[in-house]
mmCIF file of C-alpha atoms and ligand atoms in Angstrom:
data_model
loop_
_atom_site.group_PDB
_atom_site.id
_atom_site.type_symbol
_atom_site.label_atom_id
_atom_site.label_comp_id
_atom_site.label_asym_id
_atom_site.label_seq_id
_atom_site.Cartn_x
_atom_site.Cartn_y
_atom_site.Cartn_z
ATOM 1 C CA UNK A 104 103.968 91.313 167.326
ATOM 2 C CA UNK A 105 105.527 94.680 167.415
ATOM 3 C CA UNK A 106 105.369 98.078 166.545
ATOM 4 C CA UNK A 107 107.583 99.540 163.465
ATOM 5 C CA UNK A 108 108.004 103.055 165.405
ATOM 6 C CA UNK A 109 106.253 106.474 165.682
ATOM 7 C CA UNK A 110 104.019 106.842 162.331
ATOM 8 C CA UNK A 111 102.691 110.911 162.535
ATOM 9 C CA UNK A 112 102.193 113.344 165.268
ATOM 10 C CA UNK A 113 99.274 116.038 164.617
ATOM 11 C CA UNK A 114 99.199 119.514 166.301
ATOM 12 C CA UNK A 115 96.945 122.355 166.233
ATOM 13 C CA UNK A 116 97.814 125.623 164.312
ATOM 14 C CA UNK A 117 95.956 129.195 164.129
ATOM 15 C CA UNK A 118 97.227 129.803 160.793
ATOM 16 C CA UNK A 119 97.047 127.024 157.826
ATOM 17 C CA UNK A 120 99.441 129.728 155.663
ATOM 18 C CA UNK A 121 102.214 130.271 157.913
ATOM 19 C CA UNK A 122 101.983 126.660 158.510
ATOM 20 C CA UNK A 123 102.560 125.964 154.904
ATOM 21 C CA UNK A 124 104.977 128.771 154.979
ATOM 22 C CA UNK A 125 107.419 127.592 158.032
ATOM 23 C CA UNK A 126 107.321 123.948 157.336
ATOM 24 C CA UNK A 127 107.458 123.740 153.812
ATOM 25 C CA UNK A 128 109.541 126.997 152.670
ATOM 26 C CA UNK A 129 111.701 127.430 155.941
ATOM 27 C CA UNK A 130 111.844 123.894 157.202
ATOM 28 C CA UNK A 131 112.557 122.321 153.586
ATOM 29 C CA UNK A 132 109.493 119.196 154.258
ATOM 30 C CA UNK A 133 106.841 118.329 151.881
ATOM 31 C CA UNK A 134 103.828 118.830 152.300
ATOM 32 C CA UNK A 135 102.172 115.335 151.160
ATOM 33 C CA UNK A 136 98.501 115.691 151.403
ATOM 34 C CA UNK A 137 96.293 118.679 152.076
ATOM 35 C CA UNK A 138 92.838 117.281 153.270
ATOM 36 C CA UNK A 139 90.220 118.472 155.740
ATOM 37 C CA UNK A 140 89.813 117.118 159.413
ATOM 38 C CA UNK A 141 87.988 114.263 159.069
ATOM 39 C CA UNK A 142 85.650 114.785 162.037
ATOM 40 C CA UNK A 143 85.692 118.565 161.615
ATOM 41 C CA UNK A 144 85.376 119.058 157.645
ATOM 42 C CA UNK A 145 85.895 122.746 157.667
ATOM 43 C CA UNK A 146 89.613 122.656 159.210
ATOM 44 C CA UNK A 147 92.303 121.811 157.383
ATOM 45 C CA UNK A 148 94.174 118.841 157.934
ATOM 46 C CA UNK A 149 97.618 119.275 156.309
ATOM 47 C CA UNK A 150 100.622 116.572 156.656
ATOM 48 C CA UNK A 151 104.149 117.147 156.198
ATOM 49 C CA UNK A 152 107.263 114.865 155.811
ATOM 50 C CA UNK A 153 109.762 113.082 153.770
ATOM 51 C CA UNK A 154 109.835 112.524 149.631
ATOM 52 C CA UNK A 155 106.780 110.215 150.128
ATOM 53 C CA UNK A 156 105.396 110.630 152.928
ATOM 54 C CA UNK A 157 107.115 107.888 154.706
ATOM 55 C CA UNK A 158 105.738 106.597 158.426
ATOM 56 C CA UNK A 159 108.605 108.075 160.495
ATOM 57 C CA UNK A 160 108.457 111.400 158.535
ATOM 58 C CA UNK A 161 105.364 112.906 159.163
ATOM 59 C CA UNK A 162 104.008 115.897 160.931
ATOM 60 C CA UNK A 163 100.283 116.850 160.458
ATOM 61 C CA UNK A 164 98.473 119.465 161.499
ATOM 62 C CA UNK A 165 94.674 120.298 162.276
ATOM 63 C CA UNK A 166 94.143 124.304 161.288
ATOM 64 C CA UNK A 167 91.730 125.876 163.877
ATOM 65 C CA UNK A 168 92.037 129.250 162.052
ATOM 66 C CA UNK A 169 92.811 132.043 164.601
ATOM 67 C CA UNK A 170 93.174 129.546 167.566
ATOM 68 C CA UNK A 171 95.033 131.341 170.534
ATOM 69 C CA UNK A 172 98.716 129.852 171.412
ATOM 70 C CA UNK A 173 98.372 127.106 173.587
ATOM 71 C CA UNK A 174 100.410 125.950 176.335
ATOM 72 C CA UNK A 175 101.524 122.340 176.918
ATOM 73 C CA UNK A 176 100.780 121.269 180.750
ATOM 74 C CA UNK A 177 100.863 117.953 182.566
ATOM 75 C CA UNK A 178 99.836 115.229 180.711
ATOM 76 C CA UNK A 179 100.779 116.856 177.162
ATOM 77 C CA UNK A 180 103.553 115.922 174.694
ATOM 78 C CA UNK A 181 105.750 119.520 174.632
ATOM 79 C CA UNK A 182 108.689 118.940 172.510
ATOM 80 C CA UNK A 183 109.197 117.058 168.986
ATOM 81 C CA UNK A 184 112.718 115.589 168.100
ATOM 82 C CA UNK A 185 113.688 115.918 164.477
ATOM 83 C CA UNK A 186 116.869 114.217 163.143
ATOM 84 C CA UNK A 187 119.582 115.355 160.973
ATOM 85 C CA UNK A 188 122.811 114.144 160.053
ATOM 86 C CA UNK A 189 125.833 115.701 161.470
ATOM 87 C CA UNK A 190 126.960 118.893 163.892
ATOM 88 C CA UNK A 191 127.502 120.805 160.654
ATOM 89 C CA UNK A 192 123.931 120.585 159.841
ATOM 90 C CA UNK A 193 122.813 121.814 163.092
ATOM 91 C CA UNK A 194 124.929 124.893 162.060
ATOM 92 C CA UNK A 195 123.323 124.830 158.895
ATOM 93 C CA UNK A 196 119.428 125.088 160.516
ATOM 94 C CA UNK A 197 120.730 127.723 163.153
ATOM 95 C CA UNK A 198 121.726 130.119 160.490
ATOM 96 C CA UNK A 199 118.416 129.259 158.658
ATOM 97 C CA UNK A 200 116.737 129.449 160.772
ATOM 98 C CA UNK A 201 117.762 133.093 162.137
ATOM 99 C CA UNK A 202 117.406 134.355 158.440
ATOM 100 C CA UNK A 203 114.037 133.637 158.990
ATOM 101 C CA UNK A 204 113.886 135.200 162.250
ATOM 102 C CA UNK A 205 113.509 132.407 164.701
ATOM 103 C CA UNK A 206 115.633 132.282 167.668
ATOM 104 C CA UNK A 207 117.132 128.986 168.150
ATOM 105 C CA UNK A 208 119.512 127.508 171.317
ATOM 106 C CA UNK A 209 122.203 125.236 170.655
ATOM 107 C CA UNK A 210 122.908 122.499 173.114
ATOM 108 C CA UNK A 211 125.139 119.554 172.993
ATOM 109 C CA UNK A 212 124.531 117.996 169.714
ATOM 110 C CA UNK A 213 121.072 119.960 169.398
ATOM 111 C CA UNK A 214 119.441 123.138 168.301
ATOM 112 C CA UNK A 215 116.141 123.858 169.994
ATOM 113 C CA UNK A 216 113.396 126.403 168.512
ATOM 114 C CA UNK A 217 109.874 127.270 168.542
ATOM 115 C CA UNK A 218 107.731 127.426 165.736
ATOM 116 C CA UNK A 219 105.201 130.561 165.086
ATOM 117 C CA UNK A 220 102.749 128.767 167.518
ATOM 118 C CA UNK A 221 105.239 128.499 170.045
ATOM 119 C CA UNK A 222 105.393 124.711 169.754
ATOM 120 C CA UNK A 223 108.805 123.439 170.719
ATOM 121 C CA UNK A 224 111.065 121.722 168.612
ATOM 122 C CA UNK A 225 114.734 120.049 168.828
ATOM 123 C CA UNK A 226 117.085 119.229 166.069
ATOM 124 C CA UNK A 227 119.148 116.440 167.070
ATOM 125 C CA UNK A 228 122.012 114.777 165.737
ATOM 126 C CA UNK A 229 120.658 111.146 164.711
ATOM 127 C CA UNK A 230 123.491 108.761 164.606
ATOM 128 C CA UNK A 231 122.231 105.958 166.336
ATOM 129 C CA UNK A 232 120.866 103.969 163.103
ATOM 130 C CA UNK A 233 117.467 105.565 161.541
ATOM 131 C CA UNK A 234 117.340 105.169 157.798
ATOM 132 C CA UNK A 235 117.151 109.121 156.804
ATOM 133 C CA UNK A 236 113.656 110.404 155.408
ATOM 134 C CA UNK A 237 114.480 113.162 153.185
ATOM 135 C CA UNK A 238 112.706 115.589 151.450
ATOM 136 C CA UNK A 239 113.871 117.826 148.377
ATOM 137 C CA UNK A 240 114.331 121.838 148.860
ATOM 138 C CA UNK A 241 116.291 123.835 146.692
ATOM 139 C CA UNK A 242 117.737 125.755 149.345
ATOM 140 C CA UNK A 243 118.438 122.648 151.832
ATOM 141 C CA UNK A 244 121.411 120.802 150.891
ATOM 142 C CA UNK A 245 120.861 116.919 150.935
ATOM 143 C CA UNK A 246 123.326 116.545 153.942
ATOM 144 C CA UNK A 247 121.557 119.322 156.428
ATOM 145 C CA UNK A 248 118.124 118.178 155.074
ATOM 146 C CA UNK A 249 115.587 116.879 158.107
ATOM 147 C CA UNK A 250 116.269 113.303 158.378
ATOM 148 C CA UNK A 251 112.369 112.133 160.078
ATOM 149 C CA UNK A 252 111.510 112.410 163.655
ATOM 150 C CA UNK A 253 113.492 111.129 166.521
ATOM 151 C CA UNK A 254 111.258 111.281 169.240
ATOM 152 C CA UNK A 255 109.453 113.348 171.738
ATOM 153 C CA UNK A 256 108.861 114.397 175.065
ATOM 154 C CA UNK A 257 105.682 114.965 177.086
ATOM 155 C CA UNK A 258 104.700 116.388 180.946
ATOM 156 C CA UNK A 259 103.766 113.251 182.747
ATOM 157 C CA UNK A 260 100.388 113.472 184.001
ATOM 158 C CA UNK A 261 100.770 111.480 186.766
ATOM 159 C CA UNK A 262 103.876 108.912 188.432
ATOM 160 C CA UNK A 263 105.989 107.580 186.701
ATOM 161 C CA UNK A 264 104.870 104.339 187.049
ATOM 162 C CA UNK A 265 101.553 104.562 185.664
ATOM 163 C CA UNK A 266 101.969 104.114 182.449
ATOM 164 C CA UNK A 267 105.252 101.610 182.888
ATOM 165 C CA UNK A 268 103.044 98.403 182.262
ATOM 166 C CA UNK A 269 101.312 99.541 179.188
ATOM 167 C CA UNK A 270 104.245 101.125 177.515
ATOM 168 C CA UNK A 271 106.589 98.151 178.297
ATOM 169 C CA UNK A 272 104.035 94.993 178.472
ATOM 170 C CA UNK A 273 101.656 95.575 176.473
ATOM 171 C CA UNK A 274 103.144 98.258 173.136
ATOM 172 C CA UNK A 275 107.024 96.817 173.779
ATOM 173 C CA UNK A 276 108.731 99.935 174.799
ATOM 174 C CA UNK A 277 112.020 99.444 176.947
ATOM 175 C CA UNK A 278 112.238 100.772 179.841
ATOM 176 C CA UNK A 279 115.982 103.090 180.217
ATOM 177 C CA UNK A 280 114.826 103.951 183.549
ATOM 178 C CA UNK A 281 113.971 107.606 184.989
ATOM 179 C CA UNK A 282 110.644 107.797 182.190
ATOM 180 C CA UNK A 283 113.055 107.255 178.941
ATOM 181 C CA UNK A 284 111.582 104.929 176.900
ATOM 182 C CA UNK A 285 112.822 103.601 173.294
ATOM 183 C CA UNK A 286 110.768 102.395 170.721
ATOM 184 C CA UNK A 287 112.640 99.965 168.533
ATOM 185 C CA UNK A 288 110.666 98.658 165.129
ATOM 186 C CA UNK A 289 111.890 96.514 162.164
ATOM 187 C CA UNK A 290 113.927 99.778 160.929
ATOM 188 C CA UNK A 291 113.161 102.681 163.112
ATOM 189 C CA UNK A 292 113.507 103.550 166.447
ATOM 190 C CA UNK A 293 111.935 106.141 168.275
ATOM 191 C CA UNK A 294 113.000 107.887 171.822
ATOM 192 C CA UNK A 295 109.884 108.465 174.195
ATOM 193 C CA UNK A 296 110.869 110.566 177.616
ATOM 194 C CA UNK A 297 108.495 112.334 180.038
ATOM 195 C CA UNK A 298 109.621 115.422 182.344
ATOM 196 C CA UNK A 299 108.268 117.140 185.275
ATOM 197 C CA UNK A 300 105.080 119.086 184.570
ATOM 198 C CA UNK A 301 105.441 122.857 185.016
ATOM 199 C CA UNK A 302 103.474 124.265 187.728
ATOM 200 C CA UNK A 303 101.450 126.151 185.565
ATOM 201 C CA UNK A 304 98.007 124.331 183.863
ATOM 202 C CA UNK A 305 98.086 123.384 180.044
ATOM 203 C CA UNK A 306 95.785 125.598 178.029
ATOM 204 C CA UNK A 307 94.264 124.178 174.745
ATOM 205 C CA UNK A 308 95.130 126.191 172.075
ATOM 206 C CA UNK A 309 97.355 126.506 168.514
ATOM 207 C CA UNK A 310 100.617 124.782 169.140
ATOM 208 C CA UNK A 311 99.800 122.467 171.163
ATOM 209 C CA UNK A 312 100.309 118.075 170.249
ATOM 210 C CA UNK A 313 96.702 116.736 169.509
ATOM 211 C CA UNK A 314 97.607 113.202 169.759
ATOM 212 C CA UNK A 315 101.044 110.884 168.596
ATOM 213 C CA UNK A 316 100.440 107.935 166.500
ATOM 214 C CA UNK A 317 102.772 104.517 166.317
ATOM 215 C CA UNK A 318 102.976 102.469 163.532
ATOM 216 C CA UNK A 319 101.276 99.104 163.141
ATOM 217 C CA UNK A 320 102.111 96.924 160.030
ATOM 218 C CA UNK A 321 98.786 96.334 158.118
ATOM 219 C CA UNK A 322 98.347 92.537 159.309
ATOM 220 C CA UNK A 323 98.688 93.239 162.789
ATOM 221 C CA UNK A 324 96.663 95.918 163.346
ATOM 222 C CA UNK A 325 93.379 94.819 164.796
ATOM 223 C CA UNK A 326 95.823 92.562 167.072
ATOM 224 C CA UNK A 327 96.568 95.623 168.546
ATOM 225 C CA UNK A 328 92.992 96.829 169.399
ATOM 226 C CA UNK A 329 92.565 94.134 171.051
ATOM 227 C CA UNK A 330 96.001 93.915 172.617
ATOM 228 C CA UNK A 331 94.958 97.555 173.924
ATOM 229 C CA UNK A 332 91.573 96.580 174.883
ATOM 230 C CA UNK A 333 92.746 93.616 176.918
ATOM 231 C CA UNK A 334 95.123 95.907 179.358
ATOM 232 C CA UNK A 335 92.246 97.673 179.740
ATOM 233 C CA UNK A 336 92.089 100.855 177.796
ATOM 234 C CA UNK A 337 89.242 102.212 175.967
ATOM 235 C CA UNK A 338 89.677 101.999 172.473
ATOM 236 C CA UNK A 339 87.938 103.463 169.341
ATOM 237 C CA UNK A 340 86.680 101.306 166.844
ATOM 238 C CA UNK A 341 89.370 100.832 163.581
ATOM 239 C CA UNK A 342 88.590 104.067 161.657
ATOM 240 C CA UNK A 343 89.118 104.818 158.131
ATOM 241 C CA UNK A 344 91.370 107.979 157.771
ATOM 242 C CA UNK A 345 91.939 107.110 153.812
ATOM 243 C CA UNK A 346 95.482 107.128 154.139
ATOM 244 C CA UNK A 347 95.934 104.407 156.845
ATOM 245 C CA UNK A 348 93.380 102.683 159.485
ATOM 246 C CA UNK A 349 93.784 104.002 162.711
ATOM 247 C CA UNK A 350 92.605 103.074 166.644
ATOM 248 C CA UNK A 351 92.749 105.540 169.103
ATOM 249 C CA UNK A 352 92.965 105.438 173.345
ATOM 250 C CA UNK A 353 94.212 108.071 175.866
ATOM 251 C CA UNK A 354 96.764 106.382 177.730
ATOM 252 C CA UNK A 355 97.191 107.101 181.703
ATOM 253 C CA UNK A 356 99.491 109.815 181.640
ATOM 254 C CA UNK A 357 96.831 111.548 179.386
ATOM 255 C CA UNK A 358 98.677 111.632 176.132
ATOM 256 C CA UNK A 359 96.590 110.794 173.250
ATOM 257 C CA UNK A 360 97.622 108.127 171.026
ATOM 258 C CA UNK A 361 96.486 106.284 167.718
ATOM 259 C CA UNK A 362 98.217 103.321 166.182
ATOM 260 C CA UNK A 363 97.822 104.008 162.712
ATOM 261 C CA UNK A 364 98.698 101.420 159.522
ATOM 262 C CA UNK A 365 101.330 101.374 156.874
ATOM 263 C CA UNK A 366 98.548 101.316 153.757
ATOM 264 C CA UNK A 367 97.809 102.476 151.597
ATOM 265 C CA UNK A 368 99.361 105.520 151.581
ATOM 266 C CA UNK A 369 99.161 109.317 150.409
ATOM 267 C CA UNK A 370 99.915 107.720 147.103
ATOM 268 C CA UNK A 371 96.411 106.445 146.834
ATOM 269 C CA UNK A 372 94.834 109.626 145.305
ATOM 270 C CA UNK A 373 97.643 111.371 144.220
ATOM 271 C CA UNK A 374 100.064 110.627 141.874
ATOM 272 C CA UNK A 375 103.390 110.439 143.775
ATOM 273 C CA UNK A 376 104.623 113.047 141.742
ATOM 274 C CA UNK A 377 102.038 115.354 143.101
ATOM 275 C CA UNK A 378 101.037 115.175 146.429
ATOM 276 C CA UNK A 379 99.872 117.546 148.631
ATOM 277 C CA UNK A 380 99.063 120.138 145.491
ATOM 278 C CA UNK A 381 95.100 119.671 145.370
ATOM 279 C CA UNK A 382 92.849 119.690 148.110
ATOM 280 C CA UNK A 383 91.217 115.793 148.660
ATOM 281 C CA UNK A 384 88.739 115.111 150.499
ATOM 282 C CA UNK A 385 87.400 111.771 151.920
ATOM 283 C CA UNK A 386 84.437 110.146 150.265
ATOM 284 C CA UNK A 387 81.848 111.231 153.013
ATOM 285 C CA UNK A 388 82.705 114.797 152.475
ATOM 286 C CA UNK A 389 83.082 115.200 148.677
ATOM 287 C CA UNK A 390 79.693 117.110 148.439
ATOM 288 C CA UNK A 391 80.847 119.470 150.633
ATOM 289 C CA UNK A 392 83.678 120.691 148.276
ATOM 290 C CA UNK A 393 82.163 123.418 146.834
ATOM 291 C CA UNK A 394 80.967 125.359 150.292
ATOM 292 C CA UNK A 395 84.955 124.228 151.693
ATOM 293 C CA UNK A 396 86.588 125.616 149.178
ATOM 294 C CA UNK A 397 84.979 129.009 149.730
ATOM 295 C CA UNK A 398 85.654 128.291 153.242
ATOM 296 C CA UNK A 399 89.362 127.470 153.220
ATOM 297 C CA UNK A 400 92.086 129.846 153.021
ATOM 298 C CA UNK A 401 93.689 128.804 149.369
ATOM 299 C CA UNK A 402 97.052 127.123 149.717
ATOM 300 C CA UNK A 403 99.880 126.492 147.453
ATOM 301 C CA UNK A 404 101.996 123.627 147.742
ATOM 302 C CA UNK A 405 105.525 125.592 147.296
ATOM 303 C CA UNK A 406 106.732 122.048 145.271
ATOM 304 C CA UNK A 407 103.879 122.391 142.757
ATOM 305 C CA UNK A 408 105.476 122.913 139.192
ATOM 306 C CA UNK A 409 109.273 122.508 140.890
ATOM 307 C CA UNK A 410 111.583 119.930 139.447
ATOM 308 C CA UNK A 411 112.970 117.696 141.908
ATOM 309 C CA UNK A 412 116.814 117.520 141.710
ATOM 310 C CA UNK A 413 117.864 114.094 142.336
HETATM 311 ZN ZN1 ZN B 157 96.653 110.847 163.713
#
């Protein structure tokens, strides 16, 4: 039994429109589904990622509207790796990027930035084998386009060593040494690290990673509750998020995770076409849709009505 790779990661913002606004307009993804928080009905949940909202692809985000910035302390993930093809694209992004008045830093074979939150990201040039998961823009060229994520990097929480077993024995990370970890599924892989926390505390807030979520094929996944269970971590029951099942557990460093299924989809109330352009909402909270969509800030999908170049 193993894991296919990292499915979503879901962070907090303050604003739902500048969310919309930086990932979909500046950062060229699509958004895929716009739902509520499941738990929380009158918060956005909005995801963002490839074409179709591939596992691998997607970034998600819970709107707590005028949430503070966070900061991420010990314990916390702190910076998302996205991939894209080639040197020239990190060029590409940098100038983009500054158009749209972000600073960025380029590195060897990255670009690093912060969104409006102040959550950190890195472009990264992904060469080492990670089918690309595209989406359209008109103003991203196919070749710079994001390519999914590549990994990510959190404060540990505590040593290194305690969450070696769990990550290695019992999920089927390897071990590079010095807290790098890589995730290798069927087709993707995924690059897990952990750094030194800063001296300063986390504080809660917009910008900050709620949790990071692996992918479990469909007929393995209540394997893996119990495969969690058994090395002794307290796991949810398998919930029903519409879009895929998902357990969670806080693991020892104190990042939350969720392994979350391939099926069935955003697909599944949408037609592919269209996703992301009408506000769904899961079963349990379709009688609230009148008093929600008072409540939400109104959203356009920016790919609503566009034709998709192929
Ligand atoms: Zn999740």
């Amino acid at each position: 039994m193993k894991l296919e790779g990292m499915h979503h990661i879901t962070m907090i913002t303050g604003d739902a429109r500048k969310n919309v606004e930086f990932y979909a307009n500046v950062l060229g993804l699509r958004m895929v589904k716009k739902t509520v928080n499941f738990d929380a009905p009158e918060a956005y949940h909005l995801y963002f990622g490839d074409e179709r909202g591939s596992a691998g692809s997607i970034l998600t985000w819970f709107e707590f509207a005028g949430a503070r910035s966070g900061r991420a302390g010990a314990g916390m993930i702190h910076t998302i790796q996205l991939g894209v093809g080639t040197e020239a694209a990190l060029d590409f992004w940098a100038d983009r990027l500054a158009g749209n008045g972000y600073d960025t830093q380029r590195g060897e074979g990255t670009l690093a930035f912060e969104d409006y939150d102040g959550l950190r990201f890195e472009l990264v040039v992904a060469n080492d084998g990670n089918p690309p998961l595209r989406a359209w823009h008109p103003e991203v060229p196919a070749e710079h386009a994001i390519l999914g994520v590549e990994g990510a990097r959190a404060y540990r929480g505590r040593g290194l060593d305690a969450d070696r077993e769990l990550l290695t024995e019992t999920l089927g990370f390897t071990d590079l040494g010095d807290g790098e970890y890589r995730l290798d599924g069927a087709e993707r892989h995924f690059h897990w690290g952990y750094d030194e926390p800063p001296a300063e505390r986390g504080i809660p807030g917009a910008g900050n990673v709620h949790h990071i979520a692996w992918h479990s094929s469909d007929a393995d996944h209540t394997a893996w509750q119990r495969r969690v269970a058994e090395a002794g971590m307290q796991v949810t029951p398998v919930i029903d998020r519409d879009y895929f099942l998902s357990i969670y557990f806080r693991q020892p460093q104190g990042v939350l995770f969720e392994i979350a299924t391939t099926s069935p989809g955003f697909a599944i109330d949408e037609d592919p076409g269209h996703l992301g352009e009408e506000l769904r909402l899961p079963a349990q909270h379709e009688h609230l849709r009148p008093q929600l969509e008072r409540l939400l800030t109104p959203l356009t999908n920016p790919r609503a009505g566009q034709r998709v170049e192929a």
